[in-house]
Amino acid sequence: MTATPAAAANGGGPRNTGAPTGLAAMKVSKVGDRVFLGLSSGAAWLIMVVLAGVAIFLLIQAAPAIGANWQQNAALQDRTSGFTLGFANFWDYVSPLLFGTIWASFLALLLGAPVAIGIALFISHYAPRRVSGILGYLVDLLAAVPSVVFGLWGIVVIRPFLGPLNEFLNSYFGWIPLFSGDVAKGGSTLLAGAVVLAVMILPIITSISREIFLQTPSLHEEAALALGATRWEMIRLAVFPYARSGIISSVLLGLGRALGETMAIAMIVSPKLIFSVQLLTNDNPATIAANIANKFGGANQTQADALIATGLLLFVVSFAVNLVARWIVGRTSTGPRRRRIPTRKAA
Amino acid sequence: MKITRSGSIAAFALIGTLALAGCAATGGTNTPSATPTSKVGLNAIDPSLTGTITAAGSSAQVAAQTGYSAAFASVATGVTLNYNPEGSGGGRKDFIAGALDFAGSDAPLSADEATQATATFPGGALDIPVYLDGVAIAYNNKDASSLNLSAATLAKIFSGKITDWSDPAIAADNGGKALAAKKITVVTRSDSSGTMQNLTNFLGGEAASDWAAGPNLGTLPQIPGMDLQKGGAAVATEIAAVDGAIGGVDHSALGSLVAASVEGVKLSNDGIAEAMATGFAIKPNSTPGDLSGGFDYAKIKADTKAYPIPLVSYAIIPAQFKDAAKKKLVVAYLEFIASADGQKAGATKANSAELPDAILKQVVATLATVK
């Protein structure tokens, strides 16, 4: 409460430089303030330490496996668990996994993002208030479902459900490489995995874009409507331009979730170390996270290091995705976006 | 997982008390004269033992371990077994790291692993056979109510050289009767498994010319169209669901699936025990008293009653425990497993075979040397 005038006195300047003077002005005498400052900055530092710790752990564990000559390494050519057998080096092993991870996540986004944004729009601009409240709550609830449960759902429901569709796509559209090949009779296809993954990334995309849509200045919306725009035109002219960066960042956060998803993919998809874009067969590229879940149990120490090295690569990819998301949000979050609407109206 | 498991162990302990009290009463009187190996049996367990045994590894052993521990805990009520079925390889890795009292493994420690183990346990590690079962070749083809497959045909199926049920090689194995054309879907594990290791041991041992990949492989080499599932249970479910599927599963996980005869021998506990008796030879590692071994597939092939793909699973323990109380507990537990009562308790629960007396005697002798 008492901090509000101080913050206002800072004139909304950058917080890091503003805070000490603001607090000094308030004479930090209250114990509660000090404790809270300590706790919150402690938490902030802790997360940095944890992140750095994870990165260092991954690097230390991964280094020997990345640097090793795989063909000469007895532990990596060990037959008893066998999964690193016959690979020339780390990159030989990880490249199909990397491809699989990105390909599966891309498919999930392709299927999930439009639906998620549609749900968000419906909640924010179409549904009656009561319906939107319930719907929003339900979508958020999806985020609380454990991925093992999604995996079981995928095995029991989605795989048989997609069976007829697989046959249809394969027999009529088999000339498209995506739908070619021998249809997996059990349904352990990448398509099934991508559908479940799409459902799993719905809540994060929906809840973030919903919040952004709701923040559209109502003046913009009313102005669009007043100029004779239909509701769809209003959304196109006022809401989407305003929310563009928000949508992109929500989609990229969804991508982050899809990249790291493990259990559901490990349970549903029949994984191989191959480059393949076929969606309907048993021959699907494995993802890094699911591959770790599958192989870690049987791995010897060096093989475990190799798996950790693939994890490091996943860490780097997720990090890059998040950085790109931040960059896009930062680039378009202020200024120009608001001015664009009037210019379009004028034209 | 662990909580549920110990809960179920407690529940089974209760049942075990009732069910096995009878066995002990009848078995106890016969023991001294009839079966020398059961000098350590249900009646010989020290009821004052207490403590928790932490173990992990082979998922093939889970059902049997539940059976062993339930019967054991029916006498020594203060003893709990926490067995985490993380897979044989994981069990060996955790054991070498010193995290377990014993590891369950479908394969003994490799030479490399045995050396690593001496770093944690100065006296080395011992592989003790505790469980005998077989790898079932489960299939789903309504045209064949019974099926026989030779080692060479199996090797060709699992390596992708035979892709259709109408293949003449399959007909030749079944008295020349050809099956209708249908695509074969090979279902196997996406994770590494001791079951596959035993299956490839058999393929490499008996059909080396058709199985280029060689023995002792925890994962089958990829072939186009191969259907990979996570865990033995998922493989069994997938075979049941896919028309034309075939794959190797633990005998104890077979459920309602149909198993093919291999080399003309039907899958049965007697057939598995026969294979153990004819083909198993102990090839110890450097630790004195070690009982790791392997199968001589040529001998098994020569025996027309022996099921060709047996699976022996081990408990791996330190030759020298750091903690005397823990040693007493683990050795007492393993001695019970090596008794007729113990083998029966596990076999009943897992629907598996029992280890032959000759091996159990050696197990008891080795356990006596554990420090």
XYZ file of C-alpha atoms in Angstrom:
718
model
C 0.000 0.000 0.000
C 2.505 2.529 1.184
C 4.850 1.696 -1.654
C 2.490 3.016 -4.299
C 3.305 6.728 -3.973
C 7.004 5.935 -3.943
C 6.738 3.972 -7.146
C 4.736 6.785 -8.664
C 7.367 9.256 -7.527
C 9.934 7.347 -9.547
C 8.036 8.333 -12.608
C 7.810 4.797 -13.902
C 11.507 4.640 -14.631
C 13.304 1.314 -14.886
C 12.668 -0.553 -11.661
C 16.160 -1.719 -10.902
C 17.557 1.789 -10.683
C 14.387 3.259 -9.259
C 13.850 0.839 -6.431
C 16.731 1.766 -4.096
C 15.932 5.479 -4.183
C 12.253 4.723 -3.749
C 12.941 2.485 -0.819
C 15.455 4.891 0.638
C 12.860 7.628 0.479
C 10.539 5.362 2.399
C 13.210 4.742 5.025
C 13.253 0.958 5.078
C 12.553 0.619 8.696
C 9.847 -1.948 8.679
C 11.102 -5.472 9.231
C 8.470 -6.874 6.871
C 9.807 -4.810 3.974
C 13.324 -5.991 4.536
C 12.331 -9.618 4.859
C 10.239 -9.447 1.718
C 13.019 -7.726 -0.209
C 15.401 -10.445 0.923
C 13.032 -13.240 0.029
C 12.119 -11.953 -3.384
C 15.644 -11.083 -4.445
C 16.761 -14.405 -2.996
C 14.201 -16.158 -5.173
C 15.385 -14.197 -8.191
C 18.992 -15.193 -7.555
C 18.024 -18.767 -6.829
C 16.456 -19.218 -10.230
C 19.606 -17.911 -11.869
C 21.702 -20.312 -9.833
C 19.396 -23.218 -10.664
C 19.474 -22.428 -14.367
C 23.245 -22.078 -14.353
C 23.488 -25.263 -12.301
C 21.410 -27.191 -14.823
C 23.485 -25.866 -17.695
C 26.771 -26.716 -15.958
C 25.525 -30.176 -14.975
C 24.477 -30.888 -18.551
C 27.773 -29.637 -19.933
C 29.921 -31.627 -17.520
C 27.959 -34.831 -18.000
C 27.602 -34.415 -21.733
C 31.147 -33.434 -22.615
C 32.726 -36.916 -22.592
C 29.948 -38.389 -24.727
C 30.034 -35.544 -27.236
C 33.803 -35.692 -27.514
C 34.139 -39.473 -27.514
C 34.993 -41.534 -30.536
C 31.858 -43.653 -30.475
C 33.171 -46.448 -32.642
C 36.167 -47.004 -30.367
C 34.239 -46.707 -27.116
C 33.477 -50.083 -25.537
C 30.695 -48.721 -23.331
C 28.908 -47.072 -26.259
C 29.289 -50.169 -28.412
C 28.054 -52.330 -25.518
C 25.458 -54.760 -26.820
C 23.431 -55.363 -23.684
C 21.340 -52.232 -24.041
C 22.393 -51.749 -27.615
C 20.867 -48.410 -28.490
C 24.114 -46.534 -29.197
C 25.531 -49.461 -31.135
C 26.875 -48.664 -34.588
C 26.811 -44.871 -34.473
C 29.930 -43.089 -35.663
C 29.700 -40.135 -33.299
C 27.359 -38.083 -31.157
C 26.015 -35.987 -34.030
C 25.270 -39.116 -36.014
C 23.122 -40.308 -33.102
C 21.438 -37.050 -32.213
C 20.572 -35.586 -35.608
C 17.539 -37.832 -36.284
C 16.389 -37.152 -32.726
C 16.711 -33.424 -33.226
C 14.797 -33.673 -36.461
C 12.082 -35.750 -34.763
C 11.755 -33.307 -31.886
C 11.333 -30.286 -34.113
C 9.102 -32.089 -36.609
C 6.724 -33.451 -33.947
C 6.512 -30.064 -32.217
C 5.896 -28.302 -35.514
C 3.033 -30.692 -36.308
C 1.556 -30.165 -32.861
C 1.682 -26.401 -33.347
C 0.143 -26.698 -36.796
C -2.784 -28.639 -35.351
C -3.027 -26.969 -31.959
C -2.279 -23.270 -32.393
C -5.229 -22.330 -34.668
C -7.664 -24.163 -32.402
C -6.158 -22.586 -29.306
C -6.365 -19.089 -30.760
C -9.932 -19.792 -31.874
C -10.888 -20.837 -28.359
C -9.218 -17.729 -26.948
C -11.110 -15.491 -29.364
C -14.379 -17.208 -28.586
C -13.805 -16.743 -24.869
C -12.742 -13.118 -25.157
C -15.050 -11.804 -27.876
C -17.883 -14.149 -28.751
C -19.067 -16.165 -25.786
C -21.530 -14.797 -23.248
C -19.755 -13.866 -20.030
C -20.914 -16.905 -18.096
C -19.976 -19.402 -20.797
C -16.604 -17.777 -21.287
C -15.822 -18.058 -17.597
C -16.588 -21.766 -17.527
C -14.826 -22.458 -20.808
C -11.726 -20.579 -19.722
C -11.669 -22.555 -16.513
C -12.022 -25.842 -18.379
C -9.202 -25.054 -20.782
C -6.953 -24.096 -17.866
C -7.868 -27.386 -16.263
C -6.388 -29.204 -19.270
C -2.992 -27.898 -18.192
C -3.346 -29.777 -14.917
C -3.742 -33.192 -16.574
C -0.518 -35.181 -16.134
C 1.157 -36.177 -19.373
C 1.015 -39.872 -18.465
C -2.751 -39.548 -18.473
C -2.582 -37.893 -21.893
C -0.402 -40.803 -22.963
C -2.939 -43.372 -21.793
C -5.726 -41.400 -23.433
C -3.707 -41.356 -26.630
C -3.204 -45.130 -26.525
C -6.736 -46.086 -25.590
C -8.793 -43.435 -27.391
C -6.883 -41.444 -29.994
C -4.998 -44.299 -31.649
C -8.095 -46.374 -32.504
C -10.087 -43.201 -33.243
C -7.578 -42.109 -35.890
C -7.441 -45.584 -37.452
C -10.098 -45.034 -40.153
C -8.721 -41.569 -40.919
C -5.247 -43.063 -41.359
C -6.619 -45.606 -43.853
C -8.580 -42.908 -45.705
C -5.643 -40.514 -45.971
C -3.327 -43.310 -47.038
C -5.563 -44.721 -49.747
C -6.724 -41.412 -51.280
C -3.858 -39.066 -50.508
C -1.039 -41.609 -50.374
C 0.647 -39.780 -53.253
C 1.470 -36.992 -50.798
C 4.672 -38.077 -49.013
C 3.155 -37.183 -45.633
C 0.483 -39.850 -46.005
C 2.510 -42.484 -47.872
C 3.930 -45.733 -46.559
C 2.390 -48.709 -44.771
C -0.281 -47.606 -42.330
C 0.510 -48.619 -38.737
C -2.215 -51.078 -37.792
C -1.815 -50.420 -34.099
C -1.948 -46.678 -34.703
C 1.346 -45.763 -33.007
C 1.811 -43.009 -35.559
C 3.363 -39.596 -35.328
C -0.051 -38.186 -36.271
C -1.570 -39.666 -33.100
C 1.330 -38.251 -31.097
C 0.952 -34.829 -32.692
C -2.805 -34.756 -32.011
C -2.266 -35.503 -28.320
C 0.609 -33.027 -28.195
C -1.669 -30.416 -29.787
C -4.221 -30.927 -27.020
C -1.468 -30.619 -24.438
C -0.277 -27.254 -25.725
C -3.817 -25.843 -26.042
C -4.111 -24.445 -22.511
C -0.906 -22.401 -22.544
C -1.611 -20.841 -25.936
C -5.261 -20.236 -25.119
C -4.768 -18.660 -21.727
C -2.028 -16.284 -22.828
C -3.701 -15.154 -26.026
C -7.024 -14.814 -24.226
C -5.475 -12.371 -21.778
C -3.951 -10.401 -24.635
C -7.231 -10.302 -26.568
C -9.025 -9.017 -23.487
C -6.517 -6.183 -23.195
C -7.338 -4.791 -26.634
C -8.341 -1.153 -25.977
C -12.091 -1.073 -26.224
C -11.828 2.316 -27.949
C -10.162 0.581 -30.898
C -12.857 -2.050 -31.025
C -15.670 0.476 -30.742
C -14.061 2.660 -33.356
C -13.892 -0.257 -35.763
C -17.491 -1.179 -35.122
C -18.561 2.456 -35.467
C -16.967 2.593 -38.902
C -19.237 -0.236 -39.967
C -16.912 -3.182 -39.475
C -18.513 -6.552 -38.832
C -17.390 -8.383 -35.743
C -14.858 -10.458 -37.716
C -13.516 -7.323 -39.386
C -13.271 -5.644 -36.016
C -11.228 -8.591 -34.697
C -9.052 -8.521 -37.780
C -8.502 -4.753 -37.663
C -8.387 -4.035 -33.955
C -7.706 -7.189 -31.980
C -5.184 -9.128 -34.071
C -2.789 -6.255 -34.758
C -2.843 -5.326 -31.094
C -2.326 -8.902 -29.947
C 0.099 -10.041 -32.626
C 3.184 -10.230 -30.472
C 1.211 -11.815 -27.667
C -0.058 -14.522 -29.990
C 3.423 -15.219 -31.283
C 4.893 -15.466 -27.826
C 2.067 -17.724 -26.643
C 2.621 -19.992 -29.635
C 6.346 -20.115 -28.953
C 5.716 -20.970 -25.313
C 3.458 -23.747 -26.568
C 6.300 -24.848 -28.802
C 8.547 -24.920 -25.758
C 6.143 -27.272 -24.034
C 5.853 -29.455 -27.131
C 9.640 -29.713 -27.492
C 10.079 -31.030 -23.991
C 7.039 -33.307 -23.840
C 8.141 -36.784 -22.934
C 5.804 -39.351 -21.523
C 2.851 -39.007 -23.882
C 5.091 -39.288 -26.950
C 7.085 -42.152 -25.464
C 3.878 -44.063 -24.822
C 2.019 -43.348 -28.054
C 4.521 -43.136 -30.880
C 6.582 -46.043 -32.242
C 10.017 -44.351 -32.350
C 12.991 -44.985 -34.615
C 16.205 -43.122 -35.277
C 15.332 -42.070 -38.797
C 14.545 -39.035 -40.901
C 11.008 -39.496 -42.126
C 8.062 -37.204 -42.762
C 5.545 -40.034 -43.079
C 2.781 -39.507 -40.551
C 0.863 -42.768 -40.709
C 3.464 -45.524 -40.285
C 5.289 -47.311 -37.480
C 8.496 -45.686 -38.697
C 8.463 -42.362 -36.893
C 11.420 -40.201 -35.940
C 11.986 -40.343 -32.168
C 12.054 -37.151 -30.111
C 14.892 -36.306 -27.736
C 12.787 -36.258 -24.578
C 10.904 -39.487 -25.332
C 14.151 -41.177 -26.328
C 15.705 -40.302 -22.983
C 12.671 -41.709 -21.179
C 12.856 -44.917 -23.204
C 16.556 -45.573 -23.035
C 17.784 -44.156 -19.747
C 16.686 -47.139 -17.663
C 18.816 -49.602 -19.605
C 21.769 -47.331 -20.239
C 25.249 -47.847 -18.847
C 27.104 -44.830 -17.482
C 28.565 -43.649 -20.784
C 25.287 -44.211 -22.598
C 23.554 -42.217 -19.882
C 26.063 -39.425 -20.555
C 25.203 -39.608 -24.241
C 21.512 -39.273 -23.396
C 22.294 -36.305 -21.164
C 24.146 -34.781 -24.093
C 20.990 -35.070 -26.192
C 19.215 -33.389 -23.275
C 21.725 -30.568 -23.444
C 20.869 -30.075 -27.074
C 17.170 -29.976 -26.211
C 17.971 -27.414 -23.520
C 19.748 -25.269 -26.105
C 16.850 -25.551 -28.570
C 14.238 -24.674 -25.922
C 16.385 -21.803 -24.778
C 16.668 -20.511 -28.324
C 12.907 -20.771 -28.811
C 12.294 -18.802 -25.645
C 14.850 -16.178 -26.631
C 13.160 -15.760 -29.998
C 9.815 -15.427 -28.237
C 11.227 -12.707 -25.955
C 12.812 -10.949 -28.881
C 9.584 -10.888 -30.863
C 7.595 -9.696 -27.876
C 10.164 -7.040 -27.075
C 10.344 -5.831 -30.661
C 6.645 -5.271 -31.135
C 5.267 -4.727 -27.677
C 5.159 -0.928 -27.620
C 4.414 2.046 -29.812
C 4.075 1.289 -33.489
C 1.358 -1.297 -33.060
C -1.111 1.206 -31.651
C -0.465 3.704 -34.381
C -0.966 1.200 -37.128
C -4.695 0.912 -36.652
C -5.612 4.532 -37.418
C -3.415 4.544 -40.536
C -5.174 1.456 -41.808
C -8.512 3.028 -41.109
C -7.486 6.092 -43.064
C -6.553 4.048 -46.087
C 4.903 -46.722 -7.146
C 6.850 -47.875 -4.135
C 4.068 -47.070 -1.745
C 1.564 -49.089 -3.735
C 4.005 -51.921 -4.067
C 4.714 -52.184 -0.394
C 0.980 -51.892 0.183
C 0.322 -54.819 -2.103
C 3.150 -56.741 -0.505
C 1.490 -56.225 2.838
C -1.769 -57.439 1.358
C -0.139 -60.498 -0.151
C 1.660 -61.145 3.085
C -1.721 -61.549 4.697
C -2.886 -63.950 2.002
C 0.485 -65.668 2.086
C 0.149 -66.288 5.801
C -3.054 -68.180 5.210
C -2.135 -69.955 2.001
C 1.415 -70.925 2.772
C 0.856 -71.959 6.326
C -0.563 -75.145 4.810
C 2.416 -75.692 2.535
C 4.820 -75.266 5.403
C 2.972 -77.742 7.539
C 2.983 -80.460 4.900
C 6.342 -79.603 3.352
C 8.020 -79.337 6.708
C 7.554 -82.957 7.643
C 8.926 -84.252 4.350
C 11.815 -81.872 4.174
C 14.658 -83.730 5.844
C 14.392 -86.929 3.819
C 12.833 -86.007 0.456
C 14.216 -82.653 -0.709
C 17.617 -81.775 0.642
C 17.613 -78.282 -0.892
C 14.652 -77.144 1.187
C 16.631 -77.414 4.392
C 16.118 -73.682 4.199
C 12.419 -73.144 3.586
C 9.464 -71.311 4.906
C 9.913 -73.090 8.237
C 13.521 -71.969 8.494
C 12.914 -68.231 8.207
C 13.868 -66.306 11.297
C 10.635 -64.520 12.308
C 12.558 -61.890 14.253
C 14.120 -60.424 11.109
C 13.107 -56.837 10.440
C 14.049 -54.204 7.913
C 13.558 -53.050 4.361
C 15.291 -54.545 1.350
C 15.759 -52.046 -1.455
C 16.013 -53.635 -4.857
C 15.423 -52.698 -8.480
C 15.859 -54.021 -11.975
C 14.300 -56.643 -14.222
C 10.616 -56.152 -14.851
C 10.329 -59.862 -15.671
C 11.074 -60.587 -12.014
C 8.413 -58.297 -10.549
C 5.638 -60.849 -10.193
C 8.001 -63.482 -8.795
C 9.558 -61.021 -6.350
C 6.069 -60.119 -5.158
C 5.461 -63.817 -4.587
C 8.800 -64.440 -2.839
C 8.516 -61.413 -0.599
C 4.881 -62.047 0.317
C 5.691 -65.595 1.424
C 8.832 -64.425 3.208
C 6.983 -61.653 5.007
C 4.303 -64.094 6.078
C 6.870 -65.462 8.525
C 9.229 -62.522 9.024
C 6.478 -59.940 9.318
C 8.875 -57.073 9.916
C 10.504 -57.371 6.494
C 9.507 -55.256 3.496
C 10.823 -55.527 -0.035
C 10.813 -52.430 -2.230
C 11.392 -53.697 -5.742
C 11.389 -51.064 -8.482
C 10.997 -52.673 -11.938
C 13.101 -50.064 -13.754
C 14.686 -52.567 -16.136
C 17.678 -54.887 -15.878
C 20.227 -52.373 -17.131
C 18.996 -49.693 -14.746
C 19.120 -52.158 -11.871
C 22.730 -53.089 -12.625
C 23.692 -49.419 -12.981
C 22.078 -48.466 -9.653
C 23.615 -51.488 -7.953
C 27.101 -50.569 -9.152
C 26.487 -47.035 -7.882
C 25.736 -48.526 -4.464
C 22.081 -47.522 -4.303
C 20.589 -51.009 -3.918
C 20.762 -54.008 -1.623
C 20.442 -56.227 -4.666
C 19.704 -55.791 -8.346
C 17.351 -57.968 -10.348
C 18.725 -58.584 -13.818
C 17.913 -60.797 -16.780
C 21.588 -60.803 -17.668
C 24.594 -61.224 -15.356
C 27.048 -58.369 -14.931
C 29.242 -57.942 -17.986
C 32.987 -58.197 -17.461
C 33.172 -54.419 -17.611
C 30.377 -53.994 -15.075
C 31.901 -56.610 -12.756
C 35.111 -54.567 -12.725
C 33.176 -51.365 -12.009
C 31.352 -53.110 -9.169
C 34.613 -53.866 -7.377
C 35.100 -50.120 -6.960
C 31.898 -49.946 -4.898
C 32.164 -53.384 -3.296
C 35.771 -54.375 -2.644
C 34.870 -58.085 -2.550
C 33.206 -57.938 -5.962
C 29.660 -58.830 -6.897
C 27.860 -62.163 -7.177
C 25.246 -63.108 -9.769
C 22.731 -65.442 -8.151
C 20.084 -67.138 -10.340
C 16.703 -66.650 -8.672
C 14.086 -66.883 -11.383
C 13.504 -69.089 -14.387
C 11.081 -68.323 -17.178
C 10.937 -68.257 -20.952
C 10.476 -65.760 -23.736
C 7.153 -66.418 -25.455
C 6.736 -65.787 -29.165
C 3.268 -64.265 -29.080
C 1.373 -63.811 -32.313
C -1.991 -62.575 -33.527
C -3.232 -64.331 -36.640
C -6.693 -65.815 -36.632
C -5.823 -68.116 -39.535
C -3.382 -70.023 -37.362
C -4.881 -71.483 -34.207
C -1.524 -73.053 -33.525
C 1.783 -72.175 -35.059
C 5.270 -73.561 -35.118
C 8.300 -71.487 -36.064
C 11.879 -72.629 -36.479
C 14.783 -70.558 -35.216
C 15.765 -69.666 -38.780
C 12.234 -68.499 -39.653
C 12.046 -66.417 -36.477
C 15.403 -64.837 -37.268
C 14.166 -63.965 -40.751
C 10.921 -62.503 -39.396
C 12.701 -60.383 -36.784
C 15.247 -59.143 -39.300
C 12.637 -58.230 -41.890
C 13.498 -60.897 -44.475
C 10.094 -62.539 -44.091
C 7.311 -59.960 -44.180
C 4.187 -61.963 -44.932
C 2.391 -64.787 -43.156
C 2.015 -66.643 -46.461
C 5.779 -67.053 -46.767
C 6.801 -70.602 -47.748
C 9.254 -70.781 -44.832
C 6.371 -70.442 -42.360
C 4.396 -73.061 -44.294
C 7.383 -75.396 -44.199
C 7.562 -75.085 -40.398
C 3.891 -76.063 -40.182
C 3.731 -79.214 -42.239
C 3.514 -77.385 -45.563
C 0.172 -75.741 -44.776
C 0.400 -72.162 -46.110
C -1.355 -69.337 -44.290
C -3.396 -66.648 -46.058
C -1.458 -63.600 -47.216
C -1.224 -61.023 -44.458
C 1.437 -58.525 -43.557
C 3.590 -59.404 -40.541
C 3.967 -56.610 -38.014
C 6.915 -57.191 -35.689
C 6.177 -55.653 -32.292
C 9.049 -55.056 -29.901
C 10.290 -52.864 -27.071
C 11.287 -49.227 -27.600
C 13.249 -49.402 -24.340
C 16.130 -51.816 -23.729
C 15.102 -55.099 -22.181
C 16.472 -58.317 -20.814
C 13.738 -60.195 -22.652
C 15.125 -59.075 -26.003
C 18.625 -59.927 -24.829
C 17.562 -63.510 -24.189
C 15.665 -63.630 -27.471
C 18.691 -62.432 -29.437
C 20.892 -64.874 -27.509
C 18.670 -67.626 -28.861
C 18.574 -66.194 -32.399
C 22.323 -65.668 -32.441
C 22.928 -69.093 -30.914
C 20.618 -71.214 -32.984
C 20.198 -69.290 -36.238
C 23.468 -67.399 -36.532
C 23.466 -67.513 -40.335
C 20.078 -65.769 -40.527
C 20.631 -63.407 -37.621
C 23.407 -61.050 -38.611
C 22.934 -58.769 -35.610
C 24.388 -61.330 -33.205
C 23.477 -62.301 -29.630
C 23.070 -60.387 -26.381
C 21.277 -57.327 -27.809
C 18.983 -55.354 -25.484
C 17.141 -53.767 -28.404
C 16.291 -55.418 -31.717
C 17.803 -53.678 -34.746
C 15.283 -51.423 -36.510
C 13.532 -52.761 -39.579
C 10.944 -50.904 -41.664
C 7.432 -51.255 -40.278
C 8.607 -52.525 -36.891
C 6.186 -51.437 -34.184
C 7.978 -50.256 -31.036
C 6.169 -49.965 -27.716
C 7.348 -48.834 -24.304
C 7.484 -51.711 -21.822
C 6.630 -55.399 -21.964
C 2.977 -54.879 -21.078
C 2.481 -52.419 -23.952
C 4.077 -54.902 -26.361
C 1.627 -57.609 -25.255
C -1.339 -55.220 -25.581
C -0.188 -54.138 -29.033
C 0.170 -57.725 -30.271
C -3.364 -58.412 -29.047
C -4.649 -55.347 -30.918
C -2.834 -55.680 -34.241
C -3.934 -58.326 -36.711
C -0.829 -60.013 -38.089
C 1.441 -59.020 -35.195
C 4.239 -61.120 -33.708
C 6.726 -60.385 -30.958
C 8.669 -61.711 -28.002
C 7.172 -61.198 -24.528
C 7.899 -62.555 -21.067
C 6.083 -65.797 -20.436
C 4.613 -64.265 -17.281
C 3.252 -61.301 -19.295
C 1.615 -63.469 -21.941
C -1.892 -63.175 -20.523
C -4.511 -64.285 -23.028
C -2.149 -64.105 -25.999
C -1.356 -67.199 -28.042
C 2.260 -68.334 -28.055
C 3.842 -70.103 -30.998
C 5.789 -73.318 -30.602
C 9.467 -72.794 -31.285
C 11.405 -75.543 -33.065
C 8.387 -77.773 -32.521
C 8.327 -77.346 -28.724
C 5.320 -75.778 -27.066
C 5.888 -73.124 -24.428
C 5.434 -74.726 -21.018
C 7.044 -74.539 -17.599
C 8.204 -78.131 -17.992
C 9.817 -77.305 -21.328
C 11.575 -74.330 -19.790
C 12.802 -76.375 -16.810
C 14.045 -79.028 -19.237
C 15.994 -76.398 -21.210
C 17.528 -75.143 -17.976
C 18.539 -78.630 -16.942
C 20.114 -79.515 -20.305
C 21.493 -76.236 -21.548
C 22.504 -74.039 -18.621
C 26.191 -73.892 -17.805
C 27.724 -71.727 -15.131
C 30.510 -69.465 -16.356
C 31.512 -67.519 -13.268
C 33.046 -64.050 -13.298
C 36.173 -63.326 -11.299
C 34.363 -63.258 -7.934
C 34.677 -66.658 -6.159
C 31.293 -68.365 -5.954
C 29.700 -66.365 -8.745
C 26.896 -68.226 -10.498
C 26.461 -66.319 -13.733
C 25.955 -68.566 -16.678
C 24.666 -68.965 -20.158
C 22.773 -71.375 -22.327
C 24.273 -73.809 -24.759
C 21.682 -73.541 -27.526
C 23.069 -76.506 -29.429
C 22.355 -78.776 -26.453
C 18.864 -77.311 -26.057
C 18.190 -77.842 -29.750
C 19.194 -81.488 -29.408
C 16.715 -81.991 -26.563
C 13.272 -82.347 -28.156
C 11.443 -81.591 -24.909
C 13.315 -78.380 -24.102
C 11.718 -75.016 -24.914
C 14.398 -73.187 -26.910
C 14.150 -69.667 -25.411
C 14.598 -69.918 -21.649
C 15.317 -66.879 -19.521
C 17.254 -66.955 -16.267
C 17.065 -63.884 -14.118
C 19.571 -63.058 -11.416
C 19.791 -61.281 -8.112
C 23.102 -59.440 -8.014
C 24.541 -58.910 -4.542
C 27.854 -57.789 -3.090
C 30.165 -60.626 -2.048
C 30.924 -58.582 1.038
C 28.226 -56.446 2.628
C 29.171 -53.269 4.437
C 26.354 -53.663 6.923
C 26.089 -56.952 8.822
C 22.377 -56.573 9.586
C 21.625 -55.917 5.908
C 23.697 -58.907 4.914
C 21.761 -61.154 7.268
C 18.472 -59.885 5.884
C 19.343 -60.137 2.177
C 21.012 -63.533 2.529
C 18.038 -64.881 4.491
C 15.708 -63.602 1.777
C 17.762 -65.113 -1.052
C 18.128 -68.388 0.845
C 14.390 -68.530 1.060
C 14.082 -67.840 -2.693
C 16.500 -70.721 -3.266
C 14.278 -73.093 -1.283
C 11.512 -75.236 -2.732
C 8.964 -73.156 -0.829
C 10.393 -69.927 -2.195
C 10.537 -71.129 -5.801
C 6.966 -72.342 -5.524
C 5.763 -69.017 -4.096
C 7.342 -67.093 -6.976
C 6.284 -69.525 -9.677
C 2.683 -69.499 -8.481
C 2.523 -65.726 -8.488
C 4.335 -65.273 -11.823
C 3.028 -68.427 -13.496
C 6.624 -69.302 -14.257
C 8.915 -72.313 -13.989
C 11.025 -73.225 -10.969
C 14.810 -73.432 -10.888
C 16.126 -77.009 -10.730
C 17.513 -78.406 -7.472
C 21.054 -78.636 -8.798
C 21.203 -74.864 -9.296
C 19.446 -74.108 -6.008
C 22.059 -76.177 -4.147
C 24.831 -74.085 -5.671
C 22.956 -70.905 -4.779
C 22.744 -71.990 -1.140
C 26.439 -72.858 -1.160
C 27.371 -69.473 -2.612
C 25.142 -67.583 -0.179
C 26.968 -69.292 2.674
C 30.195 -67.621 1.521
C 28.759 -64.092 1.510
C 30.399 -61.926 4.129
